Amino acid sequence: MNIKAFIFDMDGVITDTVPYHYESWKRLSEEENIPFTKEDNEQLLGRSRLDSLRIFLKGKKITPHREAEMLEKKNQYFHELIKNLNEQDLIPGIKDLLLAIRKLGLKLSVASSSKNAKFIISKLGIAHLFDCIIDGNLVTKAKPEPELFLKTADCIAVSPCNCIVVEDSAAGVEAALRANMKVIGIGPEERVGKATFRYNNIKEINLTEILHANQN
Ligand code: BG6
Ligand code: MG
C-alpha cells in the first residue's frame, strides 16, 4: 500500500484540549449532580458532543430542550478555557511532523469530531498547512462510524486505502479502520492497540518506518 495522505484527528493529537473538555464536563456534572470521573472522560474521547452528553448522562433520559441547554453550557465552559489558545499550545513535535509530511508532497488533512475544529486550528495558526478540514458540523454519523474519514478522503481526492489516520481515541481508531484506512494510534495499548502502528506520543512517530512498512 502506498500512502498518499495523512489525516489528523485534532483533540489530543494536534493540541491537548482533553483536560479542557474534562473540566467543562466536570463543571456541568457538579451543577447537575451527576458523578463524573477522569475514567468517565476517557469514554468521551473522539465522540461527538451529543454522543458525549448521552454517555455523560449514563442512561438518564432528558428532553431534547434540556439536552440542548446542557450542551450549550458545556460548550460555553469549554470556550472560556480555550480563549487564549495559541501556537504555544501545539503538541510537542506536531508542527515539525506536519512540515515533514508536506515536504514529502503528501496530502494533509484534519478530521475531527469537534464542531470547534476550524476555530481551534485557526487559533493554533496552522490552518494554512492543511488541504482540507472536515469537522463535526459536516457529518451526520460520528466516530466510530467511518463517515468523517470517508468525507475527508473525498475532499482531498485520495482513495481511503491510500490514507493513514493519526488518532488518540478508541472510537477514532475504529472509525479509520472501518473506512479502510491505516491508523497510527497515539496512546496506551489498552486505548489504541487496534491501530496499525502505535506510539506513546507524537514525537515518537517515525515517518520513515511507517512509509517503508507500507510501500510494497
Ligand atoms: C472530539 C473530542 O474531538 O470532539 C471529544 O475528542 C469532544 O472529547 C468532541 O466531545 C466534540 O467536540 P466539540 O468541540 O464539538 O464539543
Ligand atoms: Mg482525539
Short mmCIF file of C-alpha atoms and ligand atoms in Angstrom, two decimals:
data_model
loop_
_atom_site.label_atom_id
_atom_site.label_comp_id
_atom_site.label_asym_id
_atom_site.label_seq_id
_atom_site.Cartn_x
_atom_site.Cartn_y
_atom_site.Cartn_z
CA MET A 1 0.00 0.00 0.00
CA ASN A 2 1.10 3.44 -0.92
CA ILE A 3 0.48 6.35 1.46
CA LYS A 4 -0.67 9.49 -0.34
CA ALA A 5 -2.32 11.36 2.52
CA PHE A 6 -2.11 11.85 6.27
CA ILE A 7 -5.34 12.63 8.13
CA PHE A 8 -5.03 14.05 11.64
CA ASP A 9 -7.51 13.94 14.47
CA MET A 10 -7.28 17.24 16.41
CA ASP A 11 -8.19 16.94 20.13
CA GLY A 12 -5.34 15.08 21.84
CA VAL A 13 -3.27 14.83 18.64
CA ILE A 14 -2.66 18.38 17.41
CA THR A 15 -3.40 20.16 20.68
CA ASP A 16 -4.13 18.91 24.18
CA THR A 17 -7.70 20.07 24.69
CA VAL A 18 -8.56 16.84 26.55
CA PRO A 19 -8.19 18.47 30.04
CA TYR A 20 -10.38 21.41 28.91
CA HIS A 21 -13.15 19.08 27.72
CA TYR A 22 -12.82 17.22 31.03
CA GLU A 23 -13.02 20.42 33.12
CA SER A 24 -16.10 21.60 31.20
CA TRP A 25 -17.94 18.30 31.70
CA LYS A 26 -16.82 18.27 35.35
CA ARG A 27 -18.31 21.73 35.93
CA LEU A 28 -21.58 20.62 34.35
CA SER A 29 -21.55 17.40 36.40
CA GLU A 30 -21.28 19.40 39.63
CA GLU A 31 -24.18 21.64 38.66
CA GLU A 32 -26.30 18.69 37.59
CA ASN A 33 -25.26 16.38 40.44
CA ILE A 34 -24.05 13.65 38.09
CA PRO A 35 -20.90 11.76 39.12
CA PHE A 36 -18.08 12.24 36.58
CA THR A 37 -14.51 10.97 36.86
CA LYS A 38 -11.36 11.08 34.70
CA GLU A 39 -12.15 7.44 33.77
CA ASP A 40 -15.62 8.51 32.60
CA ASN A 41 -13.94 11.19 30.50
CA GLU A 42 -11.88 8.51 28.65
CA GLN A 43 -15.17 7.16 27.24
CA LEU A 44 -15.85 10.55 25.63
CA LEU A 45 -12.61 10.73 23.63
CA GLY A 46 -13.36 11.12 19.93
CA ARG A 47 -17.14 11.10 20.46
CA SER A 48 -19.37 13.88 19.13
CA ARG A 49 -20.73 16.49 21.54
CA LEU A 50 -24.20 14.89 21.59
CA ASP A 51 -22.90 11.30 21.92
CA SER A 52 -20.65 12.54 24.75
CA LEU A 53 -23.65 14.02 26.58
CA ARG A 54 -25.55 10.75 26.30
CA ILE A 55 -22.59 8.81 27.72
CA PHE A 56 -22.19 11.52 30.41
CA LEU A 57 -25.86 11.07 31.42
CA LYS A 58 -25.30 7.31 31.93
CA GLY A 59 -28.69 6.34 30.54
CA LYS A 60 -30.66 9.11 32.27
CA LYS A 61 -33.34 10.36 29.85
CA ILE A 62 -33.89 14.11 29.43
CA THR A 63 -35.90 16.21 26.95
CA PRO A 64 -34.29 17.48 23.72
CA HIS A 65 -34.67 21.00 25.15
CA ARG A 66 -32.65 20.10 28.29
CA GLU A 67 -30.10 18.31 26.07
CA ALA A 68 -29.60 21.47 24.02
CA GLU A 69 -29.36 23.57 27.18
CA MET A 70 -26.71 21.33 28.72
CA LEU A 71 -24.70 21.13 25.50
CA GLU A 72 -24.70 24.89 25.19
CA LYS A 73 -23.45 25.27 28.76
CA LYS A 74 -20.72 22.67 28.29
CA ASN A 75 -19.56 24.39 25.11
CA GLN A 76 -19.61 27.79 26.82
CA TYR A 77 -17.41 26.46 29.67
CA PHE A 78 -15.08 24.92 27.07
CA HIS A 79 -14.80 28.24 25.21
CA GLU A 80 -13.88 30.04 28.44
CA LEU A 81 -10.97 27.60 28.79
CA ILE A 82 -9.69 27.80 25.21
CA LYS A 83 -9.99 31.57 24.75
CA ASN A 84 -6.21 32.10 24.97
CA LEU A 85 -5.22 29.05 22.92
CA ASN A 86 -2.32 29.84 20.56
CA GLU A 87 0.67 28.32 18.74
CA GLN A 88 2.32 27.54 22.13
CA ASP A 89 -0.45 25.00 22.69
CA LEU A 90 0.55 22.77 19.79
CA ILE A 91 1.51 19.29 21.00
CA PRO A 92 5.33 18.93 21.02
CA GLY A 93 6.62 17.68 17.67
CA ILE A 94 3.38 18.14 15.72
CA LYS A 95 4.44 21.17 13.66
CA ASP A 96 7.70 19.51 12.54
CA LEU A 97 5.76 16.37 11.64
CA LEU A 98 3.23 18.34 9.56
CA LEU A 99 6.02 20.21 7.78
CA ALA A 100 7.90 16.95 7.07
CA ILE A 101 4.74 15.41 5.56
CA ARG A 102 4.19 18.47 3.38
CA LYS A 103 7.82 18.35 2.25
CA LEU A 104 7.23 14.79 1.04
CA GLY A 105 4.43 16.16 -1.17
CA LEU A 106 1.70 14.16 0.59
CA LYS A 107 -1.82 15.49 1.23
CA LEU A 108 -2.58 16.70 4.73
CA SER A 109 -5.96 16.99 6.37
CA VAL A 110 -7.82 17.29 9.68
CA ALA A 111 -10.78 15.03 10.52
CA SER A 112 -12.20 16.00 13.91
CA SER A 113 -15.49 15.22 15.65
CA SER A 114 -15.31 18.70 17.17
CA LYS A 115 -17.63 21.41 15.92
CA ASN A 116 -14.96 23.83 17.19
CA ALA A 117 -12.21 22.35 14.98
CA LYS A 118 -11.91 25.19 12.45
CA PHE A 119 -11.87 27.79 15.23
CA ILE A 120 -9.21 25.89 17.20
CA ILE A 121 -6.98 25.17 14.18
CA SER A 122 -7.05 28.85 13.24
CA LYS A 123 -6.16 29.88 16.84
CA LEU A 124 -3.19 27.49 16.63
CA GLY A 125 -2.02 29.30 13.47
CA ILE A 126 -1.67 26.17 11.32
CA ALA A 127 -4.75 26.27 9.06
CA HIS A 128 -2.56 27.02 6.02
CA LEU A 129 -0.81 23.64 6.37
CA PHE A 130 -3.94 21.61 5.58
CA ASP A 131 -5.56 20.82 2.23
CA CYS A 132 -8.86 20.19 3.96
CA ILE A 133 -10.53 20.37 7.39
CA ILE A 134 -13.56 18.13 7.97
CA ASP A 135 -15.28 18.67 11.33
CA GLY A 136 -18.31 17.61 13.35
CA ASN A 137 -20.54 20.12 11.55
CA LEU A 138 -20.17 18.23 8.27
CA VAL A 139 -21.25 14.72 9.24
CA THR A 140 -24.38 13.01 10.49
CA LYS A 141 -22.71 9.88 11.90
CA ALA A 142 -19.90 10.49 14.39
CA LYS A 143 -16.86 8.29 15.13
CA PRO A 144 -16.74 5.23 15.46
CA GLU A 145 -18.74 5.45 12.20
CA PRO A 146 -16.35 5.96 9.25
CA GLU A 147 -18.23 8.91 7.65
CA LEU A 148 -15.87 11.64 8.86
CA PHE A 149 -12.82 9.91 7.38
CA LEU A 150 -14.56 8.96 4.12
CA LYS A 151 -15.64 12.61 3.65
CA THR A 152 -12.05 13.68 4.25
CA ALA A 153 -10.69 11.23 1.64
CA ASP A 154 -13.28 12.60 -0.77
CA CYS A 155 -12.28 16.18 -0.03
CA ILE A 156 -8.59 15.55 -0.78
CA ALA A 157 -9.43 13.20 -3.67
CA VAL A 158 -7.33 10.31 -2.33
CA SER A 159 -8.64 6.75 -2.13
CA PRO A 160 -9.21 5.60 1.51
CA CYS A 161 -6.73 2.74 1.10
CA ASN A 162 -4.01 5.33 0.41
CA CYS A 163 -4.78 7.32 3.58
CA ILE A 164 -3.28 6.99 7.04
CA VAL A 165 -5.01 8.48 10.09
CA VAL A 166 -3.36 9.76 13.30
CA GLU A 167 -5.73 9.16 16.25
CA ASP A 168 -5.66 9.12 20.05
CA SER A 169 -9.13 7.65 20.72
CA ALA A 170 -10.51 4.11 20.52
CA ALA A 171 -13.58 5.41 18.66
CA GLY A 172 -11.34 7.17 16.13
CA VAL A 173 -9.12 4.12 15.53
CA GLU A 174 -12.24 2.03 14.91
CA ALA A 175 -13.70 4.65 12.54
CA ALA A 176 -10.48 4.82 10.50
CA LEU A 177 -10.19 1.03 10.20
CA ARG A 178 -13.87 0.88 9.14
CA ALA A 179 -13.04 3.48 6.47
CA ASN A 180 -10.39 1.03 5.16
CA MET A 181 -7.53 3.30 6.18
CA LYS A 182 -4.31 2.58 8.08
CA VAL A 183 -4.04 4.13 11.56
CA ILE A 184 -1.29 5.48 13.78
CA GLY A 185 -2.57 5.22 17.36
CA ILE A 186 -1.23 7.71 19.88
CA GLY A 187 -1.50 6.49 23.47
CA PRO A 188 -1.60 3.30 25.50
CA GLU A 189 -2.18 -0.19 24.09
CA GLU A 190 -5.48 -0.50 26.04
CA ARG A 191 -6.87 2.50 24.16
CA VAL A 192 -5.39 2.43 20.65
CA GLY A 193 -3.95 -1.10 20.47
CA LYS A 194 -6.03 -1.95 17.36
CA ALA A 195 -4.14 0.66 15.29
CA THR A 196 -1.71 -0.39 12.53
CA PHE A 197 1.13 1.44 14.32
CA ARG A 198 1.21 2.69 17.91
CA TYR A 199 3.37 5.32 19.58
CA ASN A 200 3.17 6.81 23.07
CA ASN A 201 3.29 10.37 21.76
CA ILE A 202 3.63 12.45 18.59
CA LYS A 203 7.38 12.97 18.99
CA GLU A 204 7.94 9.21 18.80
CA ILE A 205 6.33 8.89 15.34
CA ASN A 206 8.88 7.52 12.87
CA LEU A 207 7.81 8.60 9.37
CA THR A 208 10.46 6.51 7.60
CA GLU A 209 9.36 3.35 9.41
CA ILE A 210 5.71 3.99 8.53
CA LEU A 211 6.24 4.88 4.89
CA HIS A 212 8.59 1.93 4.28
CA ALA A 213 6.33 -0.57 6.02
CA ASN A 214 3.58 0.47 3.64
CA GLN A 215 5.41 0.61 0.33
CA ASN A 216 5.19 -2.85 -1.17
C1 BG6 B 1 -13.58 15.24 19.92
C2 BG6 B 1 -13.14 15.13 21.36
O1 BG6 B 1 -12.50 15.54 19.11
O2 BG6 B 1 -14.56 16.28 19.79
C3 BG6 B 1 -14.33 14.92 22.27
O3 BG6 B 1 -12.23 14.03 21.50
C4 BG6 B 1 -15.34 16.03 22.05
O4 BG6 B 1 -13.90 14.89 23.62
C5 BG6 B 1 -15.73 16.09 20.58
O5 BG6 B 1 -16.51 15.79 22.83
C6 BG6 B 1 -16.74 17.19 20.28
O6 BG6 B 1 -16.14 18.43 20.47
P1 BG6 B 1 -16.91 19.82 20.44
O7 BG6 B 1 -15.78 20.83 20.41
O8 BG6 B 1 -17.74 19.85 19.21
O9 BG6 B 1 -17.72 19.89 21.67
MG MG B 2 -8.74 12.89 19.73
#
